[in-house]
Coordinates of N, CA and C in Angstrom, one line a residue:
X16 N 119.6 31.7 -178.6 CA 119.2 33.0 -179.1 C 118.1 32.8 -180.2
X17 N 118.3 31.9 -181.1 CA 117.4 31.6 -182.1 C 116.0 31.1 -181.5
X18 N 116.1 30.4 -180.5 CA 114.9 29.8 -179.9 C 114.1 31.0 -179.3
X19 N 114.7 31.9 -178.6 CA 113.9 33.0 -178.0 C 113.3 33.9 -179.1
X20 N 114.0 34.1 -180.2 CA 113.4 34.9 -181.3 C 112.2 34.1 -181.9
X21 N 112.3 32.8 -182.0 CA 111.2 32.0 -182.5 C 110.0 32.1 -181.6
X22 N 110.3 32.0 -180.3 CA 109.2 32.1 -179.3 C 108.5 33.4 -179.4
X23 N 109.2 34.5 -179.5 CA 108.6 35.9 -179.6 C 107.8 36.0 -180.9
X24 N 108.2 35.4 -182.0 CA 107.4 35.4 -183.2 C 106.1 34.6 -183.0
X25 N 106.2 33.5 -182.3 CA 105.0 32.7 -182.1 C 104.1 33.5 -181.2
X26 N 104.6 34.2 -180.2 CA 103.8 35.0 -179.3 C 103.1 36.1 -180.0
X27 N 103.8 36.7 -181.0 CA 103.2 37.8 -181.7 C 102.1 37.3 -182.6
X28 N 102.1 36.1 -183.0 CA 101.0 35.5 -183.8 C 99.7 35.4 -183.0
X29 N 99.8 35.2 -181.7 CA 98.6 34.9 -180.9 C 98.2 36.0 -179.9
X30 N 99.0 36.9 -179.7 CA 98.7 38.0 -178.8 C 98.9 39.3 -179.5
X31 N 98.0 40.2 -179.2 CA 98.1 41.6 -179.8 C 98.8 42.5 -178.8
X32 N 99.6 43.4 -179.4 CA 100.4 44.3 -178.6 C 99.8 45.7 -178.9
X33 N 99.7 46.6 -177.9 CA 99.3 47.9 -178.1 C 99.9 48.8 -177.0
X34 N 100.0 50.1 -177.4 CA 100.5 51.1 -176.4 C 99.5 51.2 -175.3
X35 N 100.0 51.4 -174.1 CA 99.1 51.5 -172.9 C 98.5 52.9 -172.9
X36 N 99.0 53.8 -173.5 CA 98.6 55.2 -173.3 C 97.8 55.8 -174.4
X37 N 97.9 55.3 -175.6 CA 97.3 56.0 -176.7 C 97.2 55.1 -177.9
X38 N 96.2 55.4 -178.8 CA 96.1 54.7 -180.1 C 96.1 55.7 -181.2
X39 N 96.2 57.0 -180.9 CA 96.2 58.0 -181.9 C 97.6 58.2 -182.5
X40 N 97.7 58.7 -183.7 CA 98.9 58.9 -184.3 C 99.6 60.1 -183.7
X41 N 100.9 60.1 -183.6 CA 101.6 61.2 -183.0 C 101.9 62.3 -184.0
X42 N 101.5 62.1 -185.2 CA 101.8 63.0 -186.3 C 101.0 64.3 -186.1
X43 N 99.8 64.2 -185.6 CA 98.9 65.3 -185.4 C 98.7 65.5 -183.9
X44 N 98.9 66.8 -183.4 CA 98.8 67.0 -182.0 C 97.3 66.7 -181.6
X45 N 97.1 66.3 -180.4 CA 95.8 66.0 -179.8 C 95.1 67.3 -179.5
X46 N 94.0 67.5 -180.1 CA 93.2 68.7 -179.8 C 92.5 68.6 -178.4
X47 N 92.5 69.7 -177.7 CA 91.8 69.7 -176.4 C 90.4 70.3 -176.6
X48 N 90.0 70.8 -177.8 CA 88.7 71.3 -178.0 C 87.7 70.2 -178.1
X49 N 86.6 70.3 -177.3 CA 85.6 69.2 -177.1 C 84.5 69.3 -178.2
X50 N 84.0 68.2 -178.6 CA 82.9 68.1 -179.5 C 81.7 67.9 -178.6
X51 N 81.1 69.0 -178.1 CA 80.0 68.9 -177.2 C 78.7 68.2 -177.8
X52 N 78.3 68.5 -179.0 CA 77.1 67.8 -179.5 C 77.3 66.3 -179.5
X53 N 78.5 65.8 -179.9 CA 78.7 64.3 -179.9 C 78.7 63.8 -178.4
X54 N 79.3 64.5 -177.5 CA 79.3 64.1 -176.1 C 77.8 64.0 -175.6
X55 N 77.0 65.0 -175.9 CA 75.6 65.0 -175.5 C 74.9 63.8 -176.1
X56 N 75.2 63.5 -177.3 CA 74.5 62.4 -178.0 C 74.9 61.0 -177.3
X57 N 76.0 60.9 -176.7 CA 76.5 59.7 -176.1 C 76.1 59.6 -174.6
X58 N 75.7 60.7 -174.0 CA 75.3 60.6 -172.6 C 74.3 59.6 -172.3
X59 N 74.3 59.0 -171.2 CA 73.4 58.0 -170.8 C 74.0 56.6 -170.5
X60 N 73.2 55.6 -170.5 CA 73.6 54.3 -170.1 C 73.7 53.4 -171.4
X61 N 74.8 52.7 -171.5 CA 75.0 51.8 -172.7 C 75.5 50.5 -172.3
X62 N 75.3 49.5 -173.2 CA 75.8 48.1 -173.0 C 76.8 47.9 -174.2
X63 N 77.9 47.4 -173.9 CA 78.9 47.0 -174.9 C 78.4 45.6 -175.4
X64 N 77.9 45.5 -176.7 CA 77.3 44.3 -177.1 C 78.2 43.4 -177.9
X65 N 79.3 43.9 -178.5 CA 80.2 43.1 -179.3 C 81.6 43.7 -179.4
X66 N 82.5 42.8 -179.6 CA 83.9 43.3 -179.8 C 84.4 42.5 -181.1
X67 N 84.8 43.2 -182.1 CA 85.2 42.5 -183.3 C 86.6 43.0 -183.8
X68 N 87.4 42.1 -184.4 CA 88.6 42.4 -185.0 C 89.1 41.2 -185.8
X69 N 89.9 41.6 -186.8 CA 90.5 40.5 -187.7 C 91.3 39.5 -186.9
X70 N 91.1 38.3 -187.1 CA 91.9 37.2 -186.4 C 91.4 36.9 -185.0
X71 N 90.1 37.3 -184.6 CA 89.7 37.1 -183.3 C 89.6 35.7 -182.9
X72 N 89.6 34.8 -183.8 CA 89.6 33.3 -183.5 C 91.0 32.9 -183.0
X73 N 92.0 33.6 -183.3 CA 93.4 33.2 -183.0 C 94.1 34.2 -182.1
X74 N 93.7 35.4 -182.0 CA 94.4 36.4 -181.3 C 93.6 36.9 -180.1
X75 N 94.2 37.0 -178.9 CA 93.6 37.5 -177.7 C 94.0 39.0 -177.6
X76 N 93.0 39.8 -177.3 CA 93.3 41.3 -177.1 C 93.0 41.6 -175.6
X77 N 94.0 42.2 -175.0 CA 93.8 42.6 -173.6 C 93.4 44.1 -173.7
X78 N 92.0 44.3 -173.6 CA 91.5 45.6 -173.7 C 91.7 46.5 -172.5
X79 N 92.2 47.7 -172.8 CA 92.4 48.7 -171.7 C 93.3 48.2 -170.6
X80 N 94.1 47.3 -170.9 CA 95.0 46.7 -169.9 C 94.3 46.1 -168.7
X81 N 93.0 45.7 -168.9 CA 92.2 45.1 -167.8 C 91.8 43.7 -168.0
X82 N 91.4 43.3 -169.2 CA 90.9 41.9 -169.3 C 90.8 41.6 -170.8
X83 N 90.6 40.3 -171.1 CA 90.4 39.9 -172.5 C 89.2 40.7 -173.1
X84 N 89.4 41.1 -174.3 CA 88.3 41.9 -175.0 C 86.9 41.2 -174.9
X85 N 86.9 39.9 -174.9 CA 85.6 39.2 -174.9 C 84.9 39.4 -173.5
X86 N 85.7 39.7 -172.5 CA 85.1 40.0 -171.1 C 84.3 41.3 -171.1
X87 N 84.5 42.1 -172.1 CA 83.8 43.4 -172.1 C 82.4 43.3 -172.7
X88 N 82.1 42.1 -173.4 CA 80.8 41.9 -174.0 C 79.8 41.8 -172.8
X89 N 78.8 42.6 -172.9 CA 77.7 42.7 -171.8 C 78.1 43.7 -170.7
X90 N 79.2 44.4 -170.8 CA 79.6 45.4 -169.8 C 78.7 46.6 -169.9
X91 N 78.5 47.2 -168.7 CA 77.6 48.4 -168.6 C 78.5 49.7 -168.6
X92 N 78.1 50.7 -169.3 CA 78.9 51.9 -169.3 C 77.9 53.1 -169.1
X93 N 78.3 54.0 -168.3 CA 77.5 55.2 -168.1 C 78.3 56.4 -168.4
X94 N 77.8 57.3 -169.2 CA 78.5 58.6 -169.6 C 77.7 59.8 -169.2
X95 N 78.3 60.6 -168.4 CA 77.6 61.9 -168.0 C 78.4 63.0 -168.8
X96 N 77.6 63.7 -169.7 CA 78.3 64.6 -170.6 C 78.6 66.0 -170.0
X97 N 77.9 66.4 -168.9 CA 78.1 67.8 -168.4 C 79.4 67.9 -167.6
X98 N 79.9 66.7 -167.1 CA 81.1 66.7 -166.3 C 82.2 65.7 -166.7
X99 N 81.9 65.0 -167.8 CA 82.8 64.0 -168.4 C 83.2 62.9 -167.5
X100 N 82.3 62.5 -166.6 CA 82.5 61.4 -165.7 C 81.6 60.3 -166.2
X101 N 81.8 59.1 -165.5 CA 81.0 58.0 -165.8 C 81.5 56.8 -165.1
X102 N 81.0 55.6 -165.5 CA 81.4 54.3 -164.9 C 81.4 53.3 -165.9
X103 N 82.2 52.3 -165.7 CA 82.2 51.0 -166.5 C 82.2 49.9 -165.6
X104 N 81.4 48.9 -165.9 CA 81.3 47.7 -165.1 C 81.3 46.4 -166.0
X105 N 82.4 45.6 -165.8 CA 82.4 44.3 -166.4 C 81.7 43.3 -165.6
X106 N 80.8 42.6 -166.2 CA 80.0 41.6 -165.4 C 79.8 40.3 -166.2
X107 N 80.7 40.0 -167.0 CA 80.6 38.7 -167.8 C 80.8 37.5 -166.8
X108 N 79.9 36.5 -166.8 CA 80.0 35.4 -165.9 C 81.3 34.6 -166.0
X109 N 82.0 34.6 -167.1 CA 83.2 33.9 -167.3 C 84.5 34.7 -167.0
X110 N 84.4 35.9 -166.5 CA 85.5 36.8 -166.3 C 85.5 37.4 -164.9
X111 N 86.6 37.9 -164.5 CA 86.6 38.6 -163.2 C 85.8 39.9 -163.3
X112 N 84.9 40.1 -162.3 CA 84.1 41.3 -162.2 C 85.0 42.5 -162.0
X113 N 84.7 43.6 -162.6 CA 85.4 44.8 -162.4 C 84.5 46.0 -162.6
X114 N 84.7 47.0 -161.7 CA 83.9 48.3 -161.9 C 84.8 49.4 -161.5
X115 N 84.7 50.5 -162.3 CA 85.6 51.7 -162.0 C 84.9 52.9 -162.5
X116 N 85.2 54.0 -161.8 CA 84.8 55.3 -162.4 C 85.7 55.6 -163.6
X117 N 85.2 56.4 -164.6 CA 86.0 56.8 -165.7 C 85.8 58.3 -165.9
X118 N 86.8 58.8 -166.6 CA 86.8 60.2 -167.1 C 86.8 60.0 -168.6
X119 N 86.0 60.8 -169.3 CA 86.0 60.6 -170.8 C 85.6 62.0 -171.4
X120 N 86.0 62.1 -172.7 CA 85.6 63.2 -173.5 C 85.7 62.8 -175.0
X121 N 85.2 63.7 -175.8 CA 85.3 63.5 -177.3 C 85.8 64.8 -177.8
X122 N 87.0 64.8 -178.5 CA 87.5 66.0 -179.0 C 87.0 66.3 -180.4
X123 N 87.3 67.5 -180.9 CA 86.8 67.9 -182.3 C 87.5 67.1 -183.4
X124 N 88.5 66.2 -183.1 CA 89.1 65.3 -184.1 C 88.3 64.0 -184.1
X125 N 87.2 63.8 -183.4 CA 86.5 62.6 -183.4 C 87.1 61.5 -182.5
X126 N 88.0 61.9 -181.6 CA 88.7 60.9 -180.7 C 88.0 60.9 -179.3
X127 N 87.7 59.7 -178.9 CA 87.2 59.4 -177.6 C 88.3 59.2 -176.6
X128 N 88.5 60.1 -175.6 CA 89.5 60.0 -174.7 C 89.0 59.3 -173.4
X129 N 89.6 58.2 -173.0 CA 89.1 57.4 -171.9 C 90.2 57.3 -170.9
X130 N 89.9 57.6 -169.6 CA 90.8 57.4 -168.5 C 90.0 56.6 -167.5
X131 N 90.7 55.5 -167.0 CA 90.1 54.7 -166.0 C 90.7 55.2 -164.6
X132 N 89.8 55.6 -163.8 CA 90.1 56.3 -162.5 C 90.1 55.3 -161.4
X133 N 91.2 55.1 -160.7 CA 91.3 54.2 -159.6 C 90.5 54.9 -158.4
X134 N 89.9 54.1 -157.6 CA 89.2 54.6 -156.4 C 90.2 55.4 -155.6
X135 N 89.7 56.6 -155.1 CA 90.5 57.5 -154.3 C 91.5 58.4 -155.1
X136 N 91.5 58.3 -156.4 CA 92.4 59.1 -157.3 C 91.5 60.2 -158.0
X137 N 92.0 61.4 -158.0 CA 91.3 62.4 -158.7 C 91.6 62.3 -160.2
X138 N 90.6 62.4 -161.0 CA 90.7 62.2 -162.4 C 91.8 63.1 -163.1
X139 N 92.0 64.3 -162.5 CA 93.0 65.2 -163.1 C 94.4 64.7 -162.9
X140 N 94.5 63.7 -161.9 CA 95.8 63.1 -161.6 C 96.1 61.9 -162.4
X141 N 95.1 61.4 -163.2 CA 95.3 60.2 -164.1 C 96.0 60.7 -165.4
X142 N 97.2 60.2 -165.6 CA 98.0 60.6 -166.7 C 97.8 59.7 -167.9
X143 N 97.6 58.4 -167.7 CA 97.5 57.5 -168.8 C 96.0 57.3 -169.2
X144 N 95.8 57.1 -170.5 CA 94.5 56.9 -171.0 C 94.5 56.2 -172.3
X145 N 93.4 56.2 -173.0 CA 93.2 55.6 -174.3 C 92.5 56.5 -175.2
X146 N 92.9 56.5 -176.5 CA 92.3 57.2 -177.5 C 91.7 56.3 -178.5
X147 N 90.4 56.4 -178.7 CA 89.6 55.6 -179.7 C 88.9 56.5 -180.6
X148 N 88.6 56.0 -181.8 CA 87.8 56.8 -182.8 C 86.3 56.5 -182.5
X149 N 85.5 57.5 -182.6 CA 84.1 57.4 -182.5 C 83.5 57.2 -183.9
X150 N 82.6 56.2 -184.1 CA 82.1 55.9 -185.4 C 80.6 55.4 -185.3
X151 N 79.9 55.6 -186.4 CA 78.6 55.1 -186.5 C 77.6 55.5 -185.5
X152 N 77.7 56.8 -185.0 CA 76.8 57.3 -183.9 C 75.4 57.5 -184.4
X153 N 74.4 56.8 -183.8 CA 73.0 57.0 -184.0 C 72.4 57.2 -182.6
X154 N 71.1 57.4 -182.6 CA 70.4 57.6 -181.3 C 70.6 56.4 -180.3
X155 N 70.7 55.2 -180.9 CA 70.7 54.0 -180.1 C 72.0 53.1 -180.2
X156 N 73.0 53.6 -181.0 CA 74.2 52.8 -181.0 C 75.4 53.6 -181.5
X157 N 76.6 53.2 -181.2 CA 77.8 53.8 -181.7 C 78.9 52.7 -181.5
X158 N 80.1 53.0 -182.2 CA 81.2 52.2 -182.0 C 82.4 53.0 -181.6
X159 N 83.3 52.4 -180.8 CA 84.6 52.9 -180.5 C 85.6 52.0 -181.1
X160 N 86.5 52.6 -181.9 CA 87.5 51.8 -182.6 C 88.9 52.1 -182.1
X161 N 89.5 51.0 -181.7 CA 90.9 51.0 -181.1 C 91.8 50.4 -182.1
X162 N 93.1 50.7 -182.0 CA 94.1 50.1 -182.9 C 95.0 49.2 -182.0
X163 N 95.4 48.1 -182.6 CA 96.3 47.2 -182.0 C 97.4 46.8 -183.0
X164 N 98.5 46.4 -182.4 CA 99.6 46.0 -183.3 C 99.7 44.5 -183.2
X165 N 99.5 43.8 -184.4 CA 99.6 42.4 -184.4 C 100.7 42.0 -185.4
X166 N 101.8 41.5 -184.9 CA 102.9 41.1 -185.8 C 103.4 42.2 -186.7
X167 N 103.4 43.5 -186.2 CA 103.9 44.6 -186.9 C 102.9 45.3 -187.8
X168 N 101.6 44.8 -187.8 CA 100.5 45.4 -188.6 C 99.5 45.9 -187.6
X169 N 99.0 47.1 -188.0 CA 98.0 47.8 -187.2 C 96.6 47.2 -187.6
X170 N 95.8 46.8 -186.7 CA 94.5 46.3 -186.9 C 93.5 47.0 -186.0
X171 N 92.2 47.1 -186.5 CA 91.2 47.8 -185.7 C 90.5 46.8 -184.8
X172 N 90.2 47.2 -183.6 CA 89.3 46.5 -182.7 C 88.1 47.4 -182.5
X173 N 86.9 46.9 -182.8 CA 85.7 47.7 -182.8 C 84.8 47.2 -181.6
X174 N 84.5 48.2 -180.8 CA 83.6 48.0 -179.6 C 82.2 48.5 -180.0
X175 N 81.2 47.7 -180.0 CA 79.9 48.1 -180.4 C 79.0 48.3 -179.2
X176 N 78.4 49.5 -179.1 CA 77.6 49.9 -178.0 C 76.1 50.0 -178.4
X177 N 75.2 49.6 -177.5 CA 73.8 49.8 -177.7 C 73.3 50.6 -176.5
X178 N 72.3 51.5 -176.7 CA 71.7 52.3 -175.6 C 71.0 51.3 -174.7
X179 N 71.1 51.5 -173.4 CA 70.5 50.6 -172.4 C 69.1 51.2 -172.0
X180 N 68.9 52.4 -172.2 CA 67.6 53.0 -171.7 C 67.0 53.9 -172.8

């Protein structure tokens, strides 16, 4: 028994845990009202240029339940604001390639709602998704900030985007 507790504590030191469906606090209800000006500002093609978080030399983060967070560096993202569709493509040479349609929106609470849509599935039927905070929005860059649980402490994971065109 003591050995398994010890192994779980060791695992918590090296791997981050997070909820698969949300990073927002459950204290405030999720607003369904959209922030159209911010959505229009983000429309277009983007490259995820960096992923940063405290302890990144020791902790692996499995981003969006898809791959190690470092595999997202260099990934291509397309956001269409008039229908809240898009695509994401992971193309890092050291990671498994992945491409998927996405559904996304930004609500009036500043939360970016992301759903990864499996081929052949209608986005309205996708129940699970991710909530990230939008930060630092300029004409050519922005960040999405996710929360992870590391050993019982909440830490930020920042995804840095640069405009591709």
